[in-house]
JSON list of C-alpha atoms in Angstrom, two decimals:
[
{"chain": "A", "resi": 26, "resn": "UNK", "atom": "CA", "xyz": [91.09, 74.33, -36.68]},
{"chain": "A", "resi": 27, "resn": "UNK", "atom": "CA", "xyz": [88.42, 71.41, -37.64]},
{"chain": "A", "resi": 28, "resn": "UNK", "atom": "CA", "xyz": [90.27, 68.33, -36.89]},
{"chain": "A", "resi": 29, "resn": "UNK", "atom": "CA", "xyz": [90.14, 64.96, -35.69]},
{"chain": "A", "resi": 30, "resn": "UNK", "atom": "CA", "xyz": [91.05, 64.06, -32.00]},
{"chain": "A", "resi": 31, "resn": "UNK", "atom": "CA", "xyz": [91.87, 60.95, -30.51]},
{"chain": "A", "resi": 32, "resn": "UNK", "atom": "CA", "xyz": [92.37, 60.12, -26.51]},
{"chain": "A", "resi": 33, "resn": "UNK", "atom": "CA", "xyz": [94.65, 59.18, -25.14]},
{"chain": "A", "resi": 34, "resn": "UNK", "atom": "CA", "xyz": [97.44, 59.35, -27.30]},
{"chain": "A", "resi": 35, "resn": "UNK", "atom": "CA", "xyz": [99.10, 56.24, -24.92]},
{"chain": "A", "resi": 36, "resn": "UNK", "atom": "CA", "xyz": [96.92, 53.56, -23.61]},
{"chain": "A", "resi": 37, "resn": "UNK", "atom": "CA", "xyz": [98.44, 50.62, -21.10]},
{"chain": "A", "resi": 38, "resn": "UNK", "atom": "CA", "xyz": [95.98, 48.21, -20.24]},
{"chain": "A", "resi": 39, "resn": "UNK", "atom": "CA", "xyz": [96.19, 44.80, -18.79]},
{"chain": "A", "resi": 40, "resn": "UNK", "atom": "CA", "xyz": [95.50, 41.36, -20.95]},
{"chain": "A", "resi": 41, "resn": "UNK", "atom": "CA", "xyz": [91.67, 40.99, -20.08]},
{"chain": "A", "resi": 42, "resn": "UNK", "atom": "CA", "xyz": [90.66, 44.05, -18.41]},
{"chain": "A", "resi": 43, "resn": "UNK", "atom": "CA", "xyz": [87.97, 46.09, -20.47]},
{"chain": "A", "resi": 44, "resn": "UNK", "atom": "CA", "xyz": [89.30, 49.21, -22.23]},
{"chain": "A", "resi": 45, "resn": "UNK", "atom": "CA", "xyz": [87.60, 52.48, -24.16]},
{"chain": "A", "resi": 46, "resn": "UNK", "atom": "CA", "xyz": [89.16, 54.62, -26.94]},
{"chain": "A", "resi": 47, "resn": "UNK", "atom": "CA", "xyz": [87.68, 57.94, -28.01]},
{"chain": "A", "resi": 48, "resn": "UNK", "atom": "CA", "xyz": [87.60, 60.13, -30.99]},
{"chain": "A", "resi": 49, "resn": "UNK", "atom": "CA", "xyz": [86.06, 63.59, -31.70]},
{"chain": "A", "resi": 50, "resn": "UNK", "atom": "CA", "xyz": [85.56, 65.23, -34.30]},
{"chain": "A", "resi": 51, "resn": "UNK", "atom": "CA", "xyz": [84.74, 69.06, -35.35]},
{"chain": "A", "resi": 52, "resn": "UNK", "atom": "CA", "xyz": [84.23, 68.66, -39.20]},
{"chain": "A", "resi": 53, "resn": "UNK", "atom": "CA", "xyz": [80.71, 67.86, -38.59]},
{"chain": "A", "resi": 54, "resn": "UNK", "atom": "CA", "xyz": [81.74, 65.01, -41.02]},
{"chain": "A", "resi": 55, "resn": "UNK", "atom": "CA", "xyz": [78.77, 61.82, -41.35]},
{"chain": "A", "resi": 56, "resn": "UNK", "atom": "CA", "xyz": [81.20, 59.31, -41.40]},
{"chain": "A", "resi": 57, "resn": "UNK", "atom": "CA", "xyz": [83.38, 57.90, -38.64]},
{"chain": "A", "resi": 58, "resn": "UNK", "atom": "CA", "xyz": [85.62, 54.82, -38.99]},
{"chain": "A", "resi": 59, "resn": "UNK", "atom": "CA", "xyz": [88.20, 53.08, -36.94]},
{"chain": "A", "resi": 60, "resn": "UNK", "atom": "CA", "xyz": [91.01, 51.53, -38.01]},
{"chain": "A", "resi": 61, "resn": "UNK", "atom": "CA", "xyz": [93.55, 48.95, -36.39]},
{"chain": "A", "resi": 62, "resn": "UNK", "atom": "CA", "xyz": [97.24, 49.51, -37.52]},
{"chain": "A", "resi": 63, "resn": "UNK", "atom": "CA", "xyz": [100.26, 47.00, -36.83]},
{"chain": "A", "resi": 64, "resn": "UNK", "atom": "CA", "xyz": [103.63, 47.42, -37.10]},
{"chain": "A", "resi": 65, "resn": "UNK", "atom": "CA", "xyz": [104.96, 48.26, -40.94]},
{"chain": "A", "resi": 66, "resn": "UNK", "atom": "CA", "xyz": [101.37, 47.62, -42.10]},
{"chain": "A", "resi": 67, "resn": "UNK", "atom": "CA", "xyz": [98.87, 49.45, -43.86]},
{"chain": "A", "resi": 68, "resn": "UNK", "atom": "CA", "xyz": [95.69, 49.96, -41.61]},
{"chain": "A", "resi": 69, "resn": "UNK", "atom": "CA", "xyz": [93.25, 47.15, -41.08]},
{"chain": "A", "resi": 70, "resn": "UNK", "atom": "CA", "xyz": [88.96, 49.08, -40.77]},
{"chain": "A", "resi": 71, "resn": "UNK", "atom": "CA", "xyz": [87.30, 47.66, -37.88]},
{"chain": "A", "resi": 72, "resn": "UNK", "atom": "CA", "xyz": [84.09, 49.25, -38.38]},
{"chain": "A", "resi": 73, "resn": "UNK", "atom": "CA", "xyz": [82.38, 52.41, -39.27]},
{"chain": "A", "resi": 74, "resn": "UNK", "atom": "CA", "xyz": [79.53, 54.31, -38.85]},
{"chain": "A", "resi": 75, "resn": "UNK", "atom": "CA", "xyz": [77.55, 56.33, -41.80]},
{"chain": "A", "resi": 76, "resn": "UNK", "atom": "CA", "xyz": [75.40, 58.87, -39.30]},
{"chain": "A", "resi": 77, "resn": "UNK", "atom": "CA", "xyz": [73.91, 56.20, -36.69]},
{"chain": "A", "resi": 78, "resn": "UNK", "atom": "CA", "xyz": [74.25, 53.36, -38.92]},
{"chain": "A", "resi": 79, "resn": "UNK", "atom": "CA", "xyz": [76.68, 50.94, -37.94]},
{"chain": "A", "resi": 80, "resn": "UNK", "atom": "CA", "xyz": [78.65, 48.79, -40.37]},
{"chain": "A", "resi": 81, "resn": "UNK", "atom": "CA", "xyz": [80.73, 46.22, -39.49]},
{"chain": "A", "resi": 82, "resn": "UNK", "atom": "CA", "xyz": [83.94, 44.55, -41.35]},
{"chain": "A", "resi": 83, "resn": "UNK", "atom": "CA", "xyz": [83.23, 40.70, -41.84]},
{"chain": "A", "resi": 84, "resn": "UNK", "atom": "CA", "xyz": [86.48, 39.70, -39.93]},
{"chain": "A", "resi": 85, "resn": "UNK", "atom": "CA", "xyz": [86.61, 42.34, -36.61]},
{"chain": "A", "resi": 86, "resn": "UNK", "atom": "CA", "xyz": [86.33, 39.94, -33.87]},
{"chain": "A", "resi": 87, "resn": "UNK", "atom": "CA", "xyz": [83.45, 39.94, -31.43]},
{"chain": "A", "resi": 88, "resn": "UNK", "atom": "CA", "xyz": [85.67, 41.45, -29.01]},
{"chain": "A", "resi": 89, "resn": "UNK", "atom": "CA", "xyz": [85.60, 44.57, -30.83]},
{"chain": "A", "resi": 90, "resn": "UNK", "atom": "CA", "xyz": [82.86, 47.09, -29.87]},
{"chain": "A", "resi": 91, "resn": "UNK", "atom": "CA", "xyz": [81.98, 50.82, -31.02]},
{"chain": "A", "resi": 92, "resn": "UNK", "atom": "CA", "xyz": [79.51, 53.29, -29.56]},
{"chain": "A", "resi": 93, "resn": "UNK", "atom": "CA", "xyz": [78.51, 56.64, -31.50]},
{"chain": "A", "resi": 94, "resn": "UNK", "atom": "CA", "xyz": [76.57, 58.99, -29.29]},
{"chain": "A", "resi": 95, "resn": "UNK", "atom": "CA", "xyz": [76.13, 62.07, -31.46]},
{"chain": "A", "resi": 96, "resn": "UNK", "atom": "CA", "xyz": [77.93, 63.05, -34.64]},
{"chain": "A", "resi": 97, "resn": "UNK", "atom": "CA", "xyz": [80.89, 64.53, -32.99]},
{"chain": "A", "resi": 98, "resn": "UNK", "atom": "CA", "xyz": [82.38, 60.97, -31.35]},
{"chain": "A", "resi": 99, "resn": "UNK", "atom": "CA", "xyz": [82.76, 57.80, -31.71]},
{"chain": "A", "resi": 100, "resn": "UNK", "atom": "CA", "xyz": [84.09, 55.16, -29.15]},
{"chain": "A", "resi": 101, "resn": "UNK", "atom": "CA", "xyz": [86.06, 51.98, -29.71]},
{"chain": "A", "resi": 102, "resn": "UNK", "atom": "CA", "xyz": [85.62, 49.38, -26.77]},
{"chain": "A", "resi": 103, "resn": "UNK", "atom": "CA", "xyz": [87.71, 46.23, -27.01]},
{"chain": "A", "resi": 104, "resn": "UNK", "atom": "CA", "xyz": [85.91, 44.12, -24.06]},
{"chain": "A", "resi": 105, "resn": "UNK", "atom": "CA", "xyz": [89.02, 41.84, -23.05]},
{"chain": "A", "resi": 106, "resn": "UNK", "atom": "CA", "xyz": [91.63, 42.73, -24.67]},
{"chain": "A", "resi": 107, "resn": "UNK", "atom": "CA", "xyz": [94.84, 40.09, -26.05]},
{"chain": "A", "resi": 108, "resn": "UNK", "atom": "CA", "xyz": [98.26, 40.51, -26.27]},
{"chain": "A", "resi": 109, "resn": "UNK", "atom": "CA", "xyz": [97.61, 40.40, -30.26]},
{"chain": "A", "resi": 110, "resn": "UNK", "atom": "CA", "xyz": [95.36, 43.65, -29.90]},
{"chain": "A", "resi": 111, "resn": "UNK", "atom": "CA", "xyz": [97.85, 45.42, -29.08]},
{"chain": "A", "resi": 112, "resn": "UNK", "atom": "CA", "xyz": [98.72, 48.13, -31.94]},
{"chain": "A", "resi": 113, "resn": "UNK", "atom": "CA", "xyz": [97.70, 51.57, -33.26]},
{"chain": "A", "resi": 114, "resn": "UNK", "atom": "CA", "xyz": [94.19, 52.68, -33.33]},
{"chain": "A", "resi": 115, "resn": "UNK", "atom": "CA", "xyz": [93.13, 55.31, -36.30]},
{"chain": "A", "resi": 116, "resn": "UNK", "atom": "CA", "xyz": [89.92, 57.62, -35.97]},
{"chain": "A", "resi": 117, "resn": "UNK", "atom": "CA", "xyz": [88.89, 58.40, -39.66]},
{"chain": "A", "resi": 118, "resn": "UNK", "atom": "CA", "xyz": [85.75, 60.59, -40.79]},
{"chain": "A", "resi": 119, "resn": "UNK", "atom": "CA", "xyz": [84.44, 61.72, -43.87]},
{"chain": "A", "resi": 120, "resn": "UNK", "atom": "CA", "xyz": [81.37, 63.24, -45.61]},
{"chain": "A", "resi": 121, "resn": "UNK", "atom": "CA", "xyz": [80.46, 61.38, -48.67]},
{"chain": "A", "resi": 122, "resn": "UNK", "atom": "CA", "xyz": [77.36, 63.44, -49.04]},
{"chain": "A", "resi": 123, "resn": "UNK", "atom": "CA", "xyz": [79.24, 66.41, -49.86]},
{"chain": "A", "resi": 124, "resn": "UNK", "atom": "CA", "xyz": [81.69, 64.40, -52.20]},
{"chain": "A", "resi": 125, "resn": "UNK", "atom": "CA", "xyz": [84.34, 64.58, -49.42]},
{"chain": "A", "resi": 126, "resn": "UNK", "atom": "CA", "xyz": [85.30, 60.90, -50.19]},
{"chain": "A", "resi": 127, "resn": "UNK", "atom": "CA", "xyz": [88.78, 61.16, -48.81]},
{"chain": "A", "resi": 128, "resn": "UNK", "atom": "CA", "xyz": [89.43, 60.09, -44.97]},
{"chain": "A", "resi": 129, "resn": "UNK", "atom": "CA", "xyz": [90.87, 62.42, -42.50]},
{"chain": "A", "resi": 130, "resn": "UNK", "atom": "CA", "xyz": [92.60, 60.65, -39.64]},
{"chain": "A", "resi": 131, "resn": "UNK", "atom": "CA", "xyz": [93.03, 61.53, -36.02]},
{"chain": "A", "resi": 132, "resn": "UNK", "atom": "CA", "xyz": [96.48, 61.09, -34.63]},
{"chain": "A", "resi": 133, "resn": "UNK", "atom": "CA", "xyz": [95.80, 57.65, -33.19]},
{"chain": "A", "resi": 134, "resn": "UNK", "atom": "CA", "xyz": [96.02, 56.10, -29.79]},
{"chain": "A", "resi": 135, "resn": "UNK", "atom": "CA", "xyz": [98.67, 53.43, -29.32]},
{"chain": "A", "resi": 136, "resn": "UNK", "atom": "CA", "xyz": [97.67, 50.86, -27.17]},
{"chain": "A", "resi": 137, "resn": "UNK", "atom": "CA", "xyz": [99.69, 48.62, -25.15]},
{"chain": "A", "resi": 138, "resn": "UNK", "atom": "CA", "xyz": [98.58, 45.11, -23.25]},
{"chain": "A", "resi": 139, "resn": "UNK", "atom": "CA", "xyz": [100.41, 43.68, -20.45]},
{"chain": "B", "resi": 4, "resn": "UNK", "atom": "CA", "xyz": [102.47, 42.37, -27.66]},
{"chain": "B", "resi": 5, "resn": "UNK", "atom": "CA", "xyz": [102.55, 43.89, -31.27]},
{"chain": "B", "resi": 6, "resn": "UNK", "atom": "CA", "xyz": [103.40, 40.98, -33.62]},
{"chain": "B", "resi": 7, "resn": "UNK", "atom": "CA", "xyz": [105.93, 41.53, -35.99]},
{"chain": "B", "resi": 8, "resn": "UNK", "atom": "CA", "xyz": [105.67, 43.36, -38.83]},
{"chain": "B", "resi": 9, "resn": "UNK", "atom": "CA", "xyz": [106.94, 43.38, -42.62]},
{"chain": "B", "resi": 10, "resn": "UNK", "atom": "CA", "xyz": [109.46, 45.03, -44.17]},
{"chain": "B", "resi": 11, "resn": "UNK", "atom": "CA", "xyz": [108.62, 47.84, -45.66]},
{"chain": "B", "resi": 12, "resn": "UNK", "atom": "CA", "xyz": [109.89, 48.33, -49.07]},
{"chain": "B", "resi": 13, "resn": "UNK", "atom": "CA", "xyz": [112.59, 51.72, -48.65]},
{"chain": "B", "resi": 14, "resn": "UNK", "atom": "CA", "xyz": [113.53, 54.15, -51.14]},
{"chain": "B", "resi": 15, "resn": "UNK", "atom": "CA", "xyz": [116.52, 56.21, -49.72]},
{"chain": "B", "resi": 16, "resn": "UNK", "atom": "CA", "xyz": [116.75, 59.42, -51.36]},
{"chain": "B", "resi": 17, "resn": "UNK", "atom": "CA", "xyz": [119.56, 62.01, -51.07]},
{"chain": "B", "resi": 18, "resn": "UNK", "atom": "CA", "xyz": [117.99, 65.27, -49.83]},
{"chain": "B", "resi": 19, "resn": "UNK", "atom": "CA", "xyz": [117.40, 67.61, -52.62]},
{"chain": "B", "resi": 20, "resn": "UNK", "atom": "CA", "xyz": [116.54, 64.90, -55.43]},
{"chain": "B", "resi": 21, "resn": "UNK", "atom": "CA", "xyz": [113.13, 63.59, -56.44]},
{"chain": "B", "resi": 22, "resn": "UNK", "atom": "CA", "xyz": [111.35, 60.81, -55.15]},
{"chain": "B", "resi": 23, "resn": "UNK", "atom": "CA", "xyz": [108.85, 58.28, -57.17]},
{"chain": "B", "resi": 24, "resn": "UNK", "atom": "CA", "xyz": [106.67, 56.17, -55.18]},
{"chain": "B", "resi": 25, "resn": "UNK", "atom": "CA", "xyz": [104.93, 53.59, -56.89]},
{"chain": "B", "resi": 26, "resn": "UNK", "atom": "CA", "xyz": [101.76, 51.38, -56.53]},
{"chain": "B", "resi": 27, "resn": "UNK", "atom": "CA", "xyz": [99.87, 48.77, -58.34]},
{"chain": "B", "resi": 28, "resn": "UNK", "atom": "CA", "xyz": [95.89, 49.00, -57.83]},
{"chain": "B", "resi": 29, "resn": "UNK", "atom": "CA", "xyz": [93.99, 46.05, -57.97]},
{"chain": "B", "resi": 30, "resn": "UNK", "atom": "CA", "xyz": [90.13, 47.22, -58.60]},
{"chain": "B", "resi": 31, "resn": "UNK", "atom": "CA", "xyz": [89.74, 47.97, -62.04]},
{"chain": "B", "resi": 32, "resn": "UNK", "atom": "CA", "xyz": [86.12, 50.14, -60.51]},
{"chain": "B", "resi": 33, "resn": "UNK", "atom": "CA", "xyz": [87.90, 52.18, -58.90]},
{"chain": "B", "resi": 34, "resn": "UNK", "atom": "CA", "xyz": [87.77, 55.39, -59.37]},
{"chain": "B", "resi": 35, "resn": "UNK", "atom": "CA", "xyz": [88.92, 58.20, -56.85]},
{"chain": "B", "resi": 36, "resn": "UNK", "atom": "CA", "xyz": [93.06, 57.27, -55.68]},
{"chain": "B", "resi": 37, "resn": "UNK", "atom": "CA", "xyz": [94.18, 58.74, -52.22]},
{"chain": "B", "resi": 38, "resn": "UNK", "atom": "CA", "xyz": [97.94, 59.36, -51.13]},
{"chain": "B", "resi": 39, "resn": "UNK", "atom": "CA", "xyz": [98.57, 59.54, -47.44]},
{"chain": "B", "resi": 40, "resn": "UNK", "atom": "CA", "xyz": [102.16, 60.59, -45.77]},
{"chain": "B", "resi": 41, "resn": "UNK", "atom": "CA", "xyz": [102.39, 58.67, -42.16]},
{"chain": "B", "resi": 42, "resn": "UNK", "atom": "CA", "xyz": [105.19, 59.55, -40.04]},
{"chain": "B", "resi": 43, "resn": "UNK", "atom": "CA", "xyz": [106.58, 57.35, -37.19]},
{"chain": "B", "resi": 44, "resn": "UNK", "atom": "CA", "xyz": [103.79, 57.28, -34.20]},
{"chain": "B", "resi": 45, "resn": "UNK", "atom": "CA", "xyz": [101.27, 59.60, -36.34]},
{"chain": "B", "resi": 46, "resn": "UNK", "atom": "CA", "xyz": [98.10, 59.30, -38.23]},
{"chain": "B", "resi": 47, "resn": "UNK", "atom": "CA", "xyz": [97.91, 59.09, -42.11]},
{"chain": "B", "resi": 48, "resn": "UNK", "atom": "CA", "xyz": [98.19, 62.95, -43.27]},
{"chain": "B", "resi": 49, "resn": "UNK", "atom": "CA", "xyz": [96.02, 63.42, -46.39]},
{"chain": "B", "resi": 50, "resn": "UNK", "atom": "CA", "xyz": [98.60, 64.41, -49.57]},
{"chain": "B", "resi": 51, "resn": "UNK", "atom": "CA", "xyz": [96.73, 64.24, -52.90]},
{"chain": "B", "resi": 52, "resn": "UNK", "atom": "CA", "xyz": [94.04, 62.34, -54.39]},
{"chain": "B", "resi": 53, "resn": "UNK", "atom": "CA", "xyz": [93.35, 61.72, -58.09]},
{"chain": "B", "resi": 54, "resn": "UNK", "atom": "CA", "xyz": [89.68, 60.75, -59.95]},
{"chain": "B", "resi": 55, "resn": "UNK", "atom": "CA", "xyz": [89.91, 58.55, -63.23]},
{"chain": "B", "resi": 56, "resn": "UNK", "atom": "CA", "xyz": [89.18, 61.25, -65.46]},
{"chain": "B", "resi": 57, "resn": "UNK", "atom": "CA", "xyz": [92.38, 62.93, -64.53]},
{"chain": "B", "resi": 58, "resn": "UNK", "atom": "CA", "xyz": [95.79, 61.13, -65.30]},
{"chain": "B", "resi": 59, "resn": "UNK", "atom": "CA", "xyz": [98.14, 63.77, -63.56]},
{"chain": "B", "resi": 60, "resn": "UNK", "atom": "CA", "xyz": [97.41, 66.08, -60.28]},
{"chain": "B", "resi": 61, "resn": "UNK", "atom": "CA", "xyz": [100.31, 68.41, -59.43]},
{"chain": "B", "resi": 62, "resn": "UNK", "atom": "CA", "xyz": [99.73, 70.04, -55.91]},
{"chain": "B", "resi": 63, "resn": "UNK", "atom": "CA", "xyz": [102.96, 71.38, -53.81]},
{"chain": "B", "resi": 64, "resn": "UNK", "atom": "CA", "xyz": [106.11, 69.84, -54.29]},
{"chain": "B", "resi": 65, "resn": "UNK", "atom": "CA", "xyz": [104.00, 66.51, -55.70]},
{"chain": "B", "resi": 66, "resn": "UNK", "atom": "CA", "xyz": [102.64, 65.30, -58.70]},
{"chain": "B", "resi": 67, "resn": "UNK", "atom": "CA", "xyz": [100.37, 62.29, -58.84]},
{"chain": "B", "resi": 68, "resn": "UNK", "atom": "CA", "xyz": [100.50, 59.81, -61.96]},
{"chain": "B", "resi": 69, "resn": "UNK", "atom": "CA", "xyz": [97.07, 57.56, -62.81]},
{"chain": "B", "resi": 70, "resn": "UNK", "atom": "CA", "xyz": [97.53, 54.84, -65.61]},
{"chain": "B", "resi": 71, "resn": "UNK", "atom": "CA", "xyz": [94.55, 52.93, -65.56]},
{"chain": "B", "resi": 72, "resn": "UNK", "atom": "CA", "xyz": [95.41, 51.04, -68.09]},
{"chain": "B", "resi": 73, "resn": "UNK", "atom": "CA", "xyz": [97.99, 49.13, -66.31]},
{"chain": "B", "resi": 74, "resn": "UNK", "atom": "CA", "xyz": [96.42, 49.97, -62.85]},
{"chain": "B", "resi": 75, "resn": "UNK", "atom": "CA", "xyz": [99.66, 51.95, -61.65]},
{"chain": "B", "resi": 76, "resn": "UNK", "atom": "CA", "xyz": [99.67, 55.19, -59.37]},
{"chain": "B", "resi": 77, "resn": "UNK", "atom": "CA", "xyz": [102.79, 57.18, -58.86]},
{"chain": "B", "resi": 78, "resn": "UNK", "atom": "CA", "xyz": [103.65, 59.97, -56.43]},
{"chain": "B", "resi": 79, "resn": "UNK", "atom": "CA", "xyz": [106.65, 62.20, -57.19]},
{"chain": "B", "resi": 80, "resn": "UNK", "atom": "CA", "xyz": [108.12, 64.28, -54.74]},
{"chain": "B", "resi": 81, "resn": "UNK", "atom": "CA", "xyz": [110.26, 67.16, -56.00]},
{"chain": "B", "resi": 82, "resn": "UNK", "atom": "CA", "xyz": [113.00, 68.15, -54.11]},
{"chain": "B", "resi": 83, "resn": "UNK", "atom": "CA", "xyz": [113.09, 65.75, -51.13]},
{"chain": "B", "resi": 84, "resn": "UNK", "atom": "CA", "xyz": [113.49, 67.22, -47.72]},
{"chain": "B", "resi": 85, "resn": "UNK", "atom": "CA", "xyz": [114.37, 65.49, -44.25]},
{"chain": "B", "resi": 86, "resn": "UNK", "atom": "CA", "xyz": [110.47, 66.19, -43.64]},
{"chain": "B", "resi": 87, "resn": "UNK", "atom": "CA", "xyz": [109.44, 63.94, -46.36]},
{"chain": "B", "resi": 88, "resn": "UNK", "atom": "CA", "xyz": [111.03, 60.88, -44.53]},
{"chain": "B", "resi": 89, "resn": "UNK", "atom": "CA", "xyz": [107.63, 58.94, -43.72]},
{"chain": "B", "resi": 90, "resn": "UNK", "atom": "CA", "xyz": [105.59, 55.87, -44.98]},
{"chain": "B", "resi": 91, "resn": "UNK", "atom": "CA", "xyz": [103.39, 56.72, -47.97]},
{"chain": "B", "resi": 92, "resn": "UNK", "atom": "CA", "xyz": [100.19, 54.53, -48.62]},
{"chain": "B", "resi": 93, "resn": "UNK", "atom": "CA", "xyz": [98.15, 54.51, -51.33]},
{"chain": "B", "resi": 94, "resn": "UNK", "atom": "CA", "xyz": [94.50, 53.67, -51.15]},
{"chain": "B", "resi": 95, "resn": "UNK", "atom": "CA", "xyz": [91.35, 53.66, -53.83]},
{"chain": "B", "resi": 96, "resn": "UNK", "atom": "CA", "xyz": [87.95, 53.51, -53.59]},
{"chain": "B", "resi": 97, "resn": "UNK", "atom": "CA", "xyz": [84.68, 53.94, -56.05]},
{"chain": "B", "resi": 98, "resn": "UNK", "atom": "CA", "xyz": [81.66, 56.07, -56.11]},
{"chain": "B", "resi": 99, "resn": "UNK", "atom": "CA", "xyz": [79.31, 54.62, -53.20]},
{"chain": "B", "resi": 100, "resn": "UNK", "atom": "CA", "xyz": [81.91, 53.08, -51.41]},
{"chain": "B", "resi": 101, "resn": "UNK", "atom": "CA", "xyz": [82.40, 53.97, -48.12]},
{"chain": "B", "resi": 102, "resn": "UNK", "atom": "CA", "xyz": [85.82, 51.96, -47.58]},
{"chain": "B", "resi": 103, "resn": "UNK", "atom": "CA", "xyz": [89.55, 52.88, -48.84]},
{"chain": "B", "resi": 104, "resn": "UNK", "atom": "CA", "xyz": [91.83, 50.11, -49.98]},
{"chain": "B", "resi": 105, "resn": "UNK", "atom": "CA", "xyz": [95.21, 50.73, -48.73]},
{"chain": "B", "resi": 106, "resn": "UNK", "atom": "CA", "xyz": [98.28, 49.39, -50.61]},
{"chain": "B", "resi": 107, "resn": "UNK", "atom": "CA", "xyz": [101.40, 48.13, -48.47]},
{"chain": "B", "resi": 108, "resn": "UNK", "atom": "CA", "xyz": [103.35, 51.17, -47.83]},
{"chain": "B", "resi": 109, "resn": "UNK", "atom": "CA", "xyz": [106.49, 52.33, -48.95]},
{"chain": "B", "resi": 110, "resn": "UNK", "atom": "CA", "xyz": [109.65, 53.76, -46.66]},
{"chain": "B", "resi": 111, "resn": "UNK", "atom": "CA", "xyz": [110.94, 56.74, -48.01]},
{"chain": "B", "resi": 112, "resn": "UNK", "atom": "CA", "xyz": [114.33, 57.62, -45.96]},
{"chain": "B", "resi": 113, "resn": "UNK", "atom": "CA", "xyz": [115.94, 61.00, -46.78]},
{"chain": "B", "resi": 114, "resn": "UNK", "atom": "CA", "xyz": [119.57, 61.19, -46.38]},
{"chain": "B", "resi": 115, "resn": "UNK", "atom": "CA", "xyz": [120.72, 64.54, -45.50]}
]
């Protein structure tokens, strides 16, 4: 089935120490987004990327970082990460070129900082 | 870790009746509305989307509601199962616009 895939699904890292996120995807879809999600709120974009253009939100801190080698992933690298980073990441993609304007998220990685 | 959330506004629902979900808009432009169902420790699951020219979608079990005048969605779930328990979002976006705008969220808690 064409989905969206996100590893790991659990990610423990320690307060400063670099960390990577990855998403795939197999609906050859143009778009790729990721998303930060806290507790009992909606989710928060980061950043996506429309083919190899990258377009970031005004208020993602500098500590936030993504990579997209080819269309099928996309990478999320938080370069020393808080205690506040700690949430839900969401993989998102979608192919506005074919009017697919509605997102389809992966299952998300939850990430934990000690 | 995590900071603290918000509550959530909950609708409890006894199994078997219907559930309305409502959400105020705020981008008069928009023009293409999104539900998503999120269960506990999950992604957003795609439901049913809307465009302006429509004011009701009915897909399985759902029907989606689009007053523009007021800027109000609605989703209405027939027959509420345990399954349904989950957050529900709803998010718009326009033509061109590569970005969703997600509303709060709403609990929906069956009660068997």
């Amino acid at each position: 089935d064409a989905m969206v895939i996100q590893n790991p699904r659990y990610q423990v890292t320690q307060f400063g120490k670099p960390v990577t996120l990855s998403c795939s995807q197999t609906l050859n879809h143009n778009v790729m987004y990721w998303y930060q999600q806290k507790s009992s709120q909606a989710p928060k974009l980061l950043f996506h990327y429309y083919d190899k253009d990258f377009n970031n939100e005004a208020d993602t801190p500098d500590n936030f970082q993504s990579r997209r080698p080819n269309t099928s992933f996309c990478f999320l690298d938080i370069r020393s990460p808080g205690l506040g980073d700690a949430a839900m990441y969401l993989c998102a993609t979608n192919h506005p070129g074919q009017g697919a304007v509605t997102q389809y998220f992966g299952p998300g990685t939850r990430l934990l900082v000690l | 870790g995590e900071s603290v959330g918000l509550h959530l506004p909950t609708l409890s629902v006894q199994e078997g009746d219907n559930s309305i979900i409502n959400c105020a808009y705020s981008n008069s432009a928009s023009d293409y509305f999104i539900w998503y169902k999120q269960e506990s420790g999950k992604g957003p699951q795609f439901i049913i989307d809307i465009r302006s020219n429509m004011d009701k979608r009915q897909g399985q079990r759902v029907t989606v509601l689009l007053n523009k005048t007021v800027k109000h969605l609605s989703l209405q779930i027939a027959a509420t199962q345990p399954g349904d328990s989950a957050v529900y979002f709803c998010a718009e976006t326009y033509y061109g616009n590569n970005r969703l705008a997600f509303g709060k969220g709403n609990q929906v808690v069956v009660i068997p």
